[in-house]
């Protein structure tokens, strides 16, 4: 793809002054720790690990890396590389944090307060994540021994909100003090049945059948998962068509459309099952970083992204914000430069020793030149990966609604709405005193997962509605789910204002667009996901579309892929520095013999031993 106004080459360089300043502080910290002989906190350990990196940079030995994209994947790559002595420049088109960031509502601040906080969608950092929490522990935050990780808080309950006057299902989120001693099939069946009975109310035979399907997946070998279940839709695997509407809405649609924005009739059982398996073990207290539901105790930029940027700058990372990546060029089998546009629209080429593409797949693949694609056919397979819309809207309330102390899932809403009322989870902030005009007391943050089905107010899809109509329609669907049992939980008179993600444009016109789409997981698509290392020796991929263990478009996947990309870069560079840890999903040791038995059965063409059809 050509860019008009090409003006030559910008070599990414460093003066080294800011890094030398950092060396002194980091070295002093490391020395003090060594002298004290104490156990370092994660933040102190990070400073010690960065000393070698800073010394290399000061000596003029730092290799230069251009990181393309400043979302979770790009910031993770920059973090790991900077700690290992690389001179890193991040190029980001809009704002650091990508889809994870929070943002200000324009014109909403009054009387010296902060603007109302908004976001692409509410942050959810469950206990099944391990790599992302490790990074969070290494980002200093004032007063926190474990960095920004200490800003995670666990909602204590959840709710399935049903429309039509049916009783809402409200349940505590179980988090055991200890896990079962052994996870035998009988113990797993008992525990899973108990969890389902506490969360949902299904006929006993449907609960028993779903538990058996979970056991089938838990005991399936990797080959069966990668071949049979990857090509089996979740709807078919769970036999949803033969079950009650409640079973379909909660265990088929609720898990797929509302959580990962993929239709149950298309979603890969491998992907959905892998996520479910992780949550099962999390709920049983096995292999978890913490409780199954965790959110931040402040708006994302205050709790995480802002402190991360500050820390990375202290490590010498440079940020070019407002710069758009246009084309990754390739010559003689290597990346020769990247064409970018600065905030004024002027095009130029940046060069570095290595390049990490950390853009979302729908943006990244547009930047891959024909020569780059020819150098590694794996890149072409990424064209088959699919994305869909899953976007947030916030409603600011003048009175806190008596909802649930955690997430709610409006399982009957045509647009597959999920939501959380946030301010009660932000104890460090007095919402009306700190944000907006002083009259809004809370933010009801809602994710819209279905944009192609008619709504209840206008009979139009979300894409066919104007922004104003989208807000009114979502509000109507929330009320239909929450105000249908004789109580008015959401009142029009308590609605202060709303804010729809600005990445959505052109709704209500023939050509609606969304700059922040979500990778989805239809059957058969896992095998089109690329590895972090490519055949191009100085080009690496990170992002939630890269093949990693979690197999889901998540911040954890973005973080793990960035670590894998950095490890590949270190290998190519012949570096002797320590490699990034990439922690895999938890595998219960008691279940592994059952998986080995299933491998024998699978290779003989037999069903899983628990698969009774």
Short mmCIF file of C-alpha atoms in Angstrom, two decimals, residues 110-579:
data_model
loop_
_atom_site.label_atom_id
_atom_site.label_comp_id
_atom_site.label_asym_id
_atom_site.label_seq_id
_atom_site.Cartn_x
_atom_site.Cartn_y
_atom_site.Cartn_z
CA UNK A 110 -17.72 20.98 36.03
CA UNK A 111 -16.45 22.77 39.14
CA UNK A 112 -12.90 21.45 38.97
CA UNK A 113 -13.99 17.82 38.80
CA UNK A 114 -12.64 15.19 36.44
CA UNK A 115 -14.59 14.38 33.27
CA UNK A 116 -17.00 11.47 33.55
CA UNK A 117 -15.10 8.21 32.91
CA UNK A 118 -16.09 6.15 29.88
CA UNK A 119 -14.70 3.05 28.17
CA UNK A 120 -14.89 0.72 25.18
CA UNK A 121 -16.34 -1.89 27.54
CA UNK A 122 -16.03 -2.84 31.18
CA UNK A 123 -12.79 -4.54 32.24
CA UNK A 124 -12.98 -8.13 33.47
CA UNK A 125 -9.79 -9.78 34.78
CA UNK A 126 -10.75 -13.25 36.07
CA UNK A 127 -8.65 -15.54 38.21
CA UNK A 128 -7.94 -17.77 35.20
CA UNK A 129 -5.47 -15.11 33.98
CA UNK A 130 -1.84 -15.55 35.03
CA UNK A 131 0.41 -13.70 32.59
CA UNK A 132 -1.46 -10.39 32.71
CA UNK A 133 -1.54 -10.35 36.54
CA UNK A 134 2.22 -10.99 36.55
CA UNK A 135 2.70 -7.85 34.46
CA UNK A 136 0.32 -5.89 36.70
CA UNK A 137 2.36 -6.85 39.76
CA UNK A 138 5.41 -5.28 38.10
CA UNK A 139 3.76 -1.89 37.49
CA UNK A 140 4.32 0.32 40.55
CA UNK A 141 1.32 2.06 42.11
CA UNK A 142 1.59 4.38 45.13
CA UNK A 143 0.82 2.56 48.36
CA UNK A 144 0.47 -0.87 46.73
CA UNK A 145 2.96 -3.62 47.59
CA UNK A 146 1.91 -5.57 44.48
CA UNK A 147 1.65 -2.70 42.05
CA UNK A 148 -1.54 -2.18 40.08
CA UNK A 149 -2.51 -5.81 40.74
CA UNK A 150 -3.62 -4.64 44.18
CA UNK A 151 -6.23 -2.50 42.41
CA UNK A 152 -8.21 -5.62 41.51
CA UNK A 153 -11.37 -6.22 43.50
CA UNK A 154 -13.81 -9.14 43.40
CA UNK A 155 -17.57 -8.54 42.97
CA UNK A 156 -19.42 -10.87 45.29
CA UNK A 157 -22.40 -11.88 43.16
CA UNK A 158 -23.85 -12.03 39.65
CA UNK A 159 -27.29 -12.05 38.09
CA UNK A 160 -29.06 -13.48 35.04
CA UNK A 161 -31.79 -10.91 34.36
CA UNK A 162 -34.78 -12.33 32.50
CA UNK A 163 -37.56 -10.46 30.73
CA UNK A 164 -41.30 -11.16 30.60
CA UNK A 165 -41.93 -11.16 34.34
CA UNK A 166 -39.79 -14.21 35.04
CA UNK A 167 -37.76 -14.19 38.23
CA UNK A 168 -34.16 -13.01 37.86
CA UNK A 169 -31.47 -15.46 38.91
CA UNK A 170 -29.17 -13.88 41.46
CA UNK A 171 -26.34 -15.91 42.93
CA UNK A 172 -23.16 -15.47 44.99
CA UNK A 173 -19.92 -16.17 43.19
CA UNK A 174 -18.44 -19.24 44.86
CA UNK A 175 -14.79 -19.07 45.83
CA UNK A 176 -13.77 -22.01 48.04
CA UNK A 177 -11.32 -21.77 50.91
CA UNK A 178 -9.79 -25.00 49.64
CA UNK A 179 -10.17 -27.15 46.55
CA UNK A 180 -11.37 -30.78 46.51
CA UNK A 181 -8.58 -33.13 47.57
CA UNK A 182 -8.86 -35.14 44.36
CA UNK A 183 -10.74 -34.38 41.17
CA UNK A 184 -12.13 -37.80 40.35
CA UNK A 185 -14.94 -37.96 37.74
CA UNK A 186 -17.49 -38.45 40.55
CA UNK A 187 -16.09 -35.49 42.51
CA UNK A 188 -16.09 -33.34 39.38
CA UNK A 189 -19.68 -34.31 38.62
CA UNK A 190 -20.76 -33.49 42.17
CA UNK A 191 -18.94 -30.15 42.21
CA UNK A 192 -20.19 -29.10 38.76
CA UNK A 193 -23.76 -29.99 39.64
CA UNK A 194 -23.51 -27.92 42.81
CA UNK A 195 -22.13 -24.93 40.93
CA UNK A 196 -24.86 -25.07 38.29
CA UNK A 197 -27.60 -25.46 40.87
CA UNK A 198 -26.34 -22.39 42.73
CA UNK A 199 -26.09 -20.24 39.58
CA UNK A 200 -29.01 -21.34 37.39
CA UNK A 201 -32.32 -23.16 37.75
CA UNK A 202 -32.71 -25.85 35.15
CA UNK A 203 -34.61 -29.15 35.12
CA UNK A 204 -32.52 -31.79 36.85
CA UNK A 205 -32.09 -33.87 33.71
CA UNK A 206 -30.75 -30.85 31.78
CA UNK A 207 -28.28 -30.03 34.54
CA UNK A 208 -27.11 -33.65 34.57
CA UNK A 209 -26.73 -33.72 30.80
CA UNK A 210 -24.72 -30.48 30.67
CA UNK A 211 -22.45 -31.72 33.47
CA UNK A 212 -21.78 -34.87 31.43
CA UNK A 213 -20.91 -32.72 28.39
CA UNK A 214 -18.46 -30.75 30.51
CA UNK A 215 -16.90 -34.02 31.67
CA UNK A 216 -16.53 -35.08 28.03
CA UNK A 217 -14.56 -31.95 27.25
CA UNK A 218 -12.49 -31.99 30.45
CA UNK A 219 -11.30 -35.53 29.72
CA UNK A 220 -10.81 -35.09 25.95
CA UNK A 221 -7.23 -35.37 24.68
CA UNK A 222 -5.62 -32.46 22.87
CA UNK A 223 -5.97 -34.19 19.50
CA UNK A 224 -9.72 -34.60 19.94
CA UNK A 225 -10.01 -30.97 21.02
CA UNK A 226 -7.92 -29.66 18.11
CA UNK A 227 -9.64 -31.74 15.46
CA UNK A 228 -13.11 -32.93 16.49
CA UNK A 229 -14.17 -30.21 18.93
CA UNK A 230 -12.56 -27.37 16.96
CA UNK A 231 -14.90 -28.28 14.11
CA UNK A 232 -18.01 -28.84 16.26
CA UNK A 233 -20.29 -25.85 17.07
CA UNK A 234 -21.00 -25.30 20.77
CA UNK A 235 -24.74 -25.41 20.05
CA UNK A 236 -24.34 -28.92 18.63
CA UNK A 237 -21.94 -30.11 21.33
CA UNK A 238 -24.36 -29.12 24.10
CA UNK A 239 -27.42 -30.47 22.17
CA UNK A 240 -29.04 -27.08 22.78
CA UNK A 241 -31.71 -27.56 20.11
CA UNK A 242 -33.26 -30.37 22.20
CA UNK A 243 -33.23 -28.42 25.46
CA UNK A 244 -35.40 -25.81 27.18
CA UNK A 245 -35.21 -22.13 26.26
CA UNK A 246 -33.60 -21.48 29.65
CA UNK A 247 -30.83 -23.98 28.88
CA UNK A 248 -30.34 -22.37 25.46
CA UNK A 249 -30.27 -18.79 26.75
CA UNK A 250 -27.88 -19.41 29.65
CA UNK A 251 -25.63 -22.31 28.66
CA UNK A 252 -25.55 -21.86 24.88
CA UNK A 253 -26.20 -18.23 23.93
CA UNK A 254 -25.22 -16.73 27.29
CA UNK A 255 -21.76 -18.31 27.23
CA UNK A 256 -21.05 -17.57 23.57
CA UNK A 257 -22.81 -14.45 22.33
CA UNK A 258 -22.82 -12.52 25.59
CA UNK A 259 -19.29 -13.43 26.63
CA UNK A 260 -17.23 -13.92 23.46
CA UNK A 261 -19.58 -12.29 20.89
CA UNK A 262 -19.79 -15.46 18.79
CA UNK A 263 -23.05 -17.15 17.83
CA UNK A 264 -23.54 -20.47 19.63
CA UNK A 265 -24.45 -22.11 16.31
CA UNK A 266 -20.99 -21.19 14.96
CA UNK A 267 -18.69 -20.98 18.00
CA UNK A 268 -15.88 -23.53 18.22
CA UNK A 269 -16.41 -26.01 21.05
CA UNK A 270 -12.63 -26.08 21.48
CA UNK A 271 -12.58 -22.35 22.27
CA UNK A 272 -15.71 -22.23 24.43
CA UNK A 273 -14.77 -25.46 26.20
CA UNK A 274 -11.24 -24.26 26.95
CA UNK A 275 -12.66 -21.12 28.56
CA UNK A 276 -15.23 -23.15 30.49
CA UNK A 277 -12.62 -25.62 31.68
CA UNK A 278 -10.51 -22.79 33.08
CA UNK A 279 -13.49 -21.34 34.94
CA UNK A 280 -14.44 -24.74 36.34
CA UNK A 281 -11.00 -25.16 37.87
CA UNK A 282 -11.06 -21.51 39.01
CA UNK A 283 -14.40 -22.06 40.78
CA UNK A 284 -12.92 -25.16 42.42
CA UNK A 285 -9.92 -23.17 43.65
CA UNK A 286 -7.46 -24.92 41.36
CA UNK A 287 -4.64 -23.17 39.50
CA UNK A 288 -6.11 -19.69 39.93
CA UNK A 289 -4.52 -16.29 40.43
CA UNK A 290 -7.59 -15.22 42.40
CA UNK A 291 -11.41 -15.27 42.43
CA UNK A 292 -13.22 -15.95 39.14
CA UNK A 293 -14.63 -12.42 38.83
CA UNK A 294 -12.34 -9.44 39.31
CA UNK A 295 -12.54 -5.83 38.15
CA UNK A 296 -10.49 -2.69 38.77
CA UNK A 297 -11.28 -0.43 41.70
CA UNK A 298 -10.86 2.75 39.60
CA UNK A 299 -11.38 3.74 35.97
CA UNK A 300 -8.91 1.73 33.90
CA UNK A 301 -6.54 4.56 33.05
CA UNK A 302 -6.31 5.63 36.69
CA UNK A 303 -5.88 2.11 38.05
CA UNK A 304 -3.64 0.64 35.36
CA UNK A 305 -2.89 2.23 31.97
CA UNK A 306 -1.64 5.59 33.29
CA UNK A 307 0.74 4.03 35.86
CA UNK A 308 1.92 1.59 33.16
CA UNK A 309 2.82 4.41 30.80
CA UNK A 310 4.69 6.20 33.60
CA UNK A 311 6.64 3.06 34.44
CA UNK A 312 7.54 2.35 30.82
CA UNK A 313 8.77 5.90 30.33
CA UNK A 314 10.99 5.39 33.39
CA UNK A 315 12.46 2.36 31.60
CA UNK A 316 13.27 4.56 28.59
CA UNK A 317 10.37 3.59 26.32
CA UNK A 318 9.39 6.33 23.89
CA UNK A 319 5.83 6.85 22.69
CA UNK A 320 4.71 8.37 19.42
CA UNK A 321 0.98 8.84 19.96
CA UNK A 322 -1.14 9.95 17.04
CA UNK A 323 1.05 8.09 14.55
CA UNK A 324 -0.70 5.72 12.14
CA UNK A 325 1.04 2.64 10.74
CA UNK A 326 0.36 2.41 6.99
CA UNK A 327 2.66 -0.28 5.58
CA UNK A 328 5.27 -2.76 6.75
CA UNK A 329 7.75 -3.05 3.88
CA UNK A 330 9.93 -6.03 3.14
CA UNK A 331 13.09 -6.41 1.08
CA UNK A 332 15.45 -9.39 0.82
CA UNK A 333 13.31 -11.36 3.24
CA UNK A 334 13.50 -8.79 6.05
CA UNK A 335 11.43 -5.83 7.13
CA UNK A 336 13.16 -2.83 5.62
CA UNK A 337 11.03 -0.14 7.24
CA UNK A 338 7.52 0.88 8.26
CA UNK A 339 5.63 3.69 6.57
CA UNK A 340 3.82 5.82 9.15
CA UNK A 341 1.86 9.06 9.21
CA UNK A 342 2.48 11.57 11.97
CA UNK A 343 -0.37 13.49 13.64
CA UNK A 344 -0.18 16.14 10.90
CA UNK A 345 -0.64 13.49 8.20
CA UNK A 346 2.94 13.62 6.90
CA UNK A 347 4.26 10.22 5.80
CA UNK A 348 7.74 8.93 6.58
CA UNK A 349 9.54 5.63 7.15
CA UNK A 350 10.83 4.40 10.49
CA UNK A 351 13.58 1.82 10.72
CA UNK A 352 14.75 -0.35 13.60
CA UNK A 353 16.58 -3.60 14.22
CA UNK A 354 13.33 -5.46 14.97
CA UNK A 355 9.61 -4.83 14.55
CA UNK A 356 6.73 -6.12 16.69
CA UNK A 357 3.30 -5.79 15.09
CA UNK A 358 0.88 -5.36 18.00
CA UNK A 359 -2.13 -4.04 16.08
CA UNK A 360 -5.52 -5.80 16.17
CA UNK A 361 -5.75 -8.31 13.34
CA UNK A 362 -8.27 -6.32 11.29
CA UNK A 363 -5.85 -3.36 11.30
CA UNK A 364 -2.58 -5.31 11.22
CA UNK A 365 -3.29 -7.29 8.06
CA UNK A 366 -3.99 -4.09 6.11
CA UNK A 367 -0.42 -2.96 6.83
CA UNK A 368 1.28 -6.12 5.55
CA UNK A 369 2.77 -5.38 2.14
CA UNK A 370 2.64 -7.96 -0.68
CA UNK A 371 6.36 -8.60 -0.26
CA UNK A 372 5.90 -9.22 3.47
CA UNK A 373 3.06 -11.64 2.83
CA UNK A 374 5.13 -13.44 0.21
CA UNK A 375 7.93 -13.89 2.73
CA UNK A 376 5.65 -15.79 5.11
CA UNK A 377 2.45 -17.43 3.80
CA UNK A 378 1.23 -17.73 7.40
CA UNK A 379 0.26 -14.06 7.22
CA UNK A 380 -2.19 -14.79 4.42
CA UNK A 381 -4.12 -17.22 6.61
CA UNK A 382 -4.92 -14.34 8.95
CA UNK A 383 -7.27 -13.00 6.25
CA UNK A 384 -9.59 -15.88 7.20
CA UNK A 385 -9.85 -14.76 10.83
CA UNK A 386 -13.18 -13.12 11.63
CA UNK A 387 -14.18 -10.17 13.79
CA UNK A 388 -17.53 -8.88 15.03
CA UNK A 389 -18.90 -6.00 17.05
CA UNK A 390 -18.87 -6.01 20.86
CA UNK A 391 -19.00 -2.43 22.06
CA UNK A 392 -19.73 -0.51 25.25
CA UNK A 393 -22.17 2.22 26.20
CA UNK A 394 -22.26 3.92 29.61
CA UNK A 395 -25.33 5.31 31.38
CA UNK A 396 -24.66 7.80 34.17
CA UNK A 397 -27.23 7.78 36.97
CA UNK A 398 -28.25 10.44 39.49
CA UNK A 399 -29.26 7.69 41.91
CA UNK A 400 -27.64 4.29 42.32
CA UNK A 401 -29.93 1.56 41.05
CA UNK A 402 -30.70 -1.37 43.44
CA UNK A 403 -29.32 -3.98 41.05
CA UNK A 404 -26.67 -6.58 41.88
CA UNK A 405 -23.25 -6.25 43.47
CA UNK A 406 -21.49 -7.45 40.35
CA UNK A 407 -22.18 -8.31 36.72
CA UNK A 408 -25.61 -8.86 35.25
CA UNK A 409 -26.41 -10.71 32.05
CA UNK A 410 -29.66 -9.76 30.32
CA UNK A 411 -30.13 -13.20 28.79
CA UNK A 412 -33.40 -12.35 27.01
CA UNK A 413 -32.24 -9.05 25.51
CA UNK A 414 -32.15 -9.10 21.68
CA UNK A 415 -28.82 -7.27 21.71
CA UNK A 416 -27.22 -9.66 24.26
CA UNK A 417 -26.51 -7.05 26.92
CA UNK A 418 -24.19 -7.51 29.89
CA UNK A 419 -23.54 -4.77 32.45
CA UNK A 420 -22.09 -3.71 35.78
CA UNK A 421 -22.75 -0.73 38.03
CA UNK A 422 -19.26 0.54 38.73
CA UNK A 423 -18.96 3.20 41.43
CA UNK A 424 -19.54 0.87 44.38
CA UNK A 425 -16.40 -0.96 43.27
CA UNK A 426 -14.38 2.29 43.20
CA UNK A 427 -13.94 2.99 46.93
CA UNK A 428 -11.04 5.37 46.32
CA UNK A 429 -13.35 7.75 44.46
CA UNK A 430 -16.44 9.65 45.58
CA UNK A 431 -18.16 9.63 42.21
CA UNK A 432 -20.24 12.82 42.49
CA UNK A 433 -17.44 14.73 44.19
CA UNK A 434 -14.75 13.63 41.75
CA UNK A 435 -16.45 13.31 38.35
CA UNK A 436 -18.74 15.24 36.06
CA UNK A 437 -21.03 18.01 37.32
CA UNK A 438 -21.58 16.53 40.79
CA UNK A 439 -25.04 15.11 40.12
CA UNK A 440 -24.11 11.72 38.60
CA UNK A 441 -23.48 9.17 41.35
CA UNK A 442 -22.75 6.02 39.35
CA UNK A 443 -21.94 4.60 35.92
CA UNK A 444 -23.88 1.62 34.53
CA UNK A 445 -21.44 0.24 31.96
CA UNK A 446 -23.06 -1.98 29.32
CA UNK A 447 -21.61 -4.20 26.60
CA UNK A 448 -23.64 -4.69 23.40
CA UNK A 449 -22.72 -8.06 21.87
CA UNK A 450 -25.37 -8.40 19.15
CA UNK A 451 -25.56 -5.66 16.51
CA UNK A 452 -27.49 -7.50 13.79
CA UNK A 453 -30.84 -8.39 15.41
CA UNK A 454 -33.90 -6.12 15.63
CA UNK A 455 -34.49 -4.38 18.95
CA UNK A 456 -37.73 -3.97 20.90
CA UNK A 457 -38.16 -0.20 20.58
CA UNK A 458 -37.56 0.60 16.91
CA UNK A 459 -37.52 -2.86 15.35
CA UNK A 460 -34.11 -2.09 13.87
CA UNK A 461 -30.69 -3.61 14.34
CA UNK A 462 -28.12 -1.65 16.32
CA UNK A 463 -26.21 -0.91 13.13
CA UNK A 464 -29.37 0.54 11.57
CA UNK A 465 -30.02 2.85 14.54
CA UNK A 466 -28.55 6.29 15.01
CA UNK A 467 -26.37 6.76 18.08
CA UNK A 468 -29.31 8.35 19.91
CA UNK A 469 -31.53 5.42 18.95
CA UNK A 470 -28.89 2.92 20.09
CA UNK A 471 -28.85 4.56 23.53
CA UNK A 472 -32.64 4.59 23.80
CA UNK A 473 -32.92 1.00 22.59
CA UNK A 474 -30.31 -0.31 25.05
CA UNK A 475 -32.00 1.56 27.89
CA UNK A 476 -35.36 0.04 26.87
CA UNK A 477 -33.90 -3.47 26.79
CA UNK A 478 -32.31 -2.98 30.21
CA UNK A 479 -35.65 -1.88 31.65
CA UNK A 480 -37.42 -4.81 30.00
CA UNK A 481 -35.04 -7.18 31.80
CA UNK A 482 -34.92 -5.38 35.15
CA UNK A 483 -38.29 -3.65 35.65
CA UNK A 484 -40.53 -6.59 34.73
CA UNK A 485 -41.25 -8.14 38.14
CA UNK A 486 -43.13 -5.31 39.85
CA UNK A 487 -40.14 -3.20 40.92
CA UNK A 488 -38.73 -0.19 39.06
CA UNK A 489 -34.98 -0.73 39.27
CA UNK A 490 -34.12 1.64 36.43
CA UNK A 491 -36.00 4.93 36.24
CA UNK A 492 -35.94 7.41 33.35
CA UNK A 493 -35.91 10.23 35.87
CA UNK A 494 -32.60 8.98 37.31
CA UNK A 495 -30.80 8.90 33.95
CA UNK A 496 -28.21 11.69 33.84
CA UNK A 497 -26.59 11.07 30.43
CA UNK A 498 -25.04 8.38 28.24
CA UNK A 499 -21.85 7.83 26.22
CA UNK A 500 -21.36 5.41 23.31
CA UNK A 501 -17.86 4.29 22.32
CA UNK A 502 -16.61 6.80 19.69
CA UNK A 503 -15.01 3.93 17.77
CA UNK A 504 -18.50 3.23 16.39
CA UNK A 505 -19.33 5.56 13.53
CA UNK A 506 -21.98 5.81 10.83
CA UNK A 507 -24.73 3.86 12.59
CA UNK A 508 -28.05 4.60 10.98
CA UNK A 509 -26.35 4.95 7.59
CA UNK A 510 -25.68 2.31 4.92
CA UNK A 511 -22.04 2.06 5.98
CA UNK A 512 -21.61 1.74 9.76
CA UNK A 513 -18.05 1.15 10.96
CA UNK A 514 -16.38 0.04 14.16
CA UNK A 515 -12.70 0.77 14.78
CA UNK A 516 -12.53 -1.65 17.72
CA UNK A 517 -13.93 -4.98 16.65
CA UNK A 518 -13.49 -8.24 18.54
CA UNK A 519 -11.91 -11.42 17.21
CA UNK A 520 -14.53 -14.17 17.21
CA UNK A 521 -14.10 -17.94 17.13
CA UNK A 522 -16.23 -19.81 14.60
CA UNK A 523 -15.44 -23.47 14.03
CA UNK A 524 -12.23 -24.21 12.17
CA UNK A 525 -10.61 -20.80 12.62
CA UNK A 526 -8.07 -21.75 15.31
CA UNK A 527 -5.80 -23.29 12.69
CA UNK A 528 -5.58 -19.94 10.89
CA UNK A 529 -4.14 -18.16 13.90
CA UNK A 530 -0.44 -17.34 13.47
CA UNK A 531 2.49 -17.91 15.78
CA UNK A 532 4.32 -15.01 17.40
CA UNK A 533 7.49 -15.70 15.42
CA UNK A 534 7.39 -15.44 11.64
CA UNK A 535 9.67 -16.57 8.83
CA UNK A 536 10.79 -12.95 8.56
CA UNK A 537 13.76 -12.81 10.95
CA UNK A 538 13.12 -9.28 12.28
CA UNK A 539 9.29 -9.29 12.33
CA UNK A 540 7.09 -10.60 15.16
CA UNK A 541 3.38 -10.71 15.93
CA UNK A 542 1.55 -10.01 19.17
CA UNK A 543 -2.15 -9.59 19.78
CA UNK A 544 -5.16 -11.56 20.90
CA UNK A 545 -5.37 -13.26 17.48
CA UNK A 546 -1.96 -14.94 17.84
CA UNK A 547 -2.08 -18.62 18.82
CA UNK A 548 -1.55 -18.94 22.58
CA UNK A 549 -2.79 -21.35 25.20
CA UNK A 550 -5.91 -19.44 26.25
CA UNK A 551 -7.35 -19.58 22.71
CA UNK A 552 -9.65 -16.59 23.22
CA UNK A 553 -9.65 -12.90 22.32
CA UNK A 554 -8.67 -11.57 25.74
CA UNK A 555 -6.23 -9.22 27.42
CA UNK A 556 -4.55 -12.37 28.77
CA UNK A 557 -4.10 -13.64 25.21
CA UNK A 558 -2.68 -10.28 24.12
CA UNK A 559 -0.24 -10.31 27.05
CA UNK A 560 0.85 -13.93 26.55
CA UNK A 561 1.36 -13.42 22.80
CA UNK A 562 3.55 -10.38 23.44
CA UNK A 563 5.71 -12.42 25.78
CA UNK A 564 5.99 -15.13 23.11
CA UNK A 565 6.92 -12.49 20.51
CA UNK A 566 9.66 -11.10 22.76
CA UNK A 567 11.02 -14.60 23.39
CA UNK A 568 11.15 -15.24 19.65
CA UNK A 569 12.94 -11.92 19.15
CA UNK A 570 15.47 -12.78 21.84
CA UNK A 571 16.13 -16.13 20.18
CA UNK A 572 16.65 -14.50 16.77
CA UNK A 573 18.92 -11.90 18.33
CA UNK A 574 21.04 -14.48 20.13
CA UNK A 575 20.32 -12.72 23.42
CA UNK A 576 21.54 -14.28 26.66
CA UNK A 577 18.98 -12.43 28.80
CA UNK A 578 16.27 -14.38 30.63
CA UNK A 579 13.24 -15.28 28.56
#
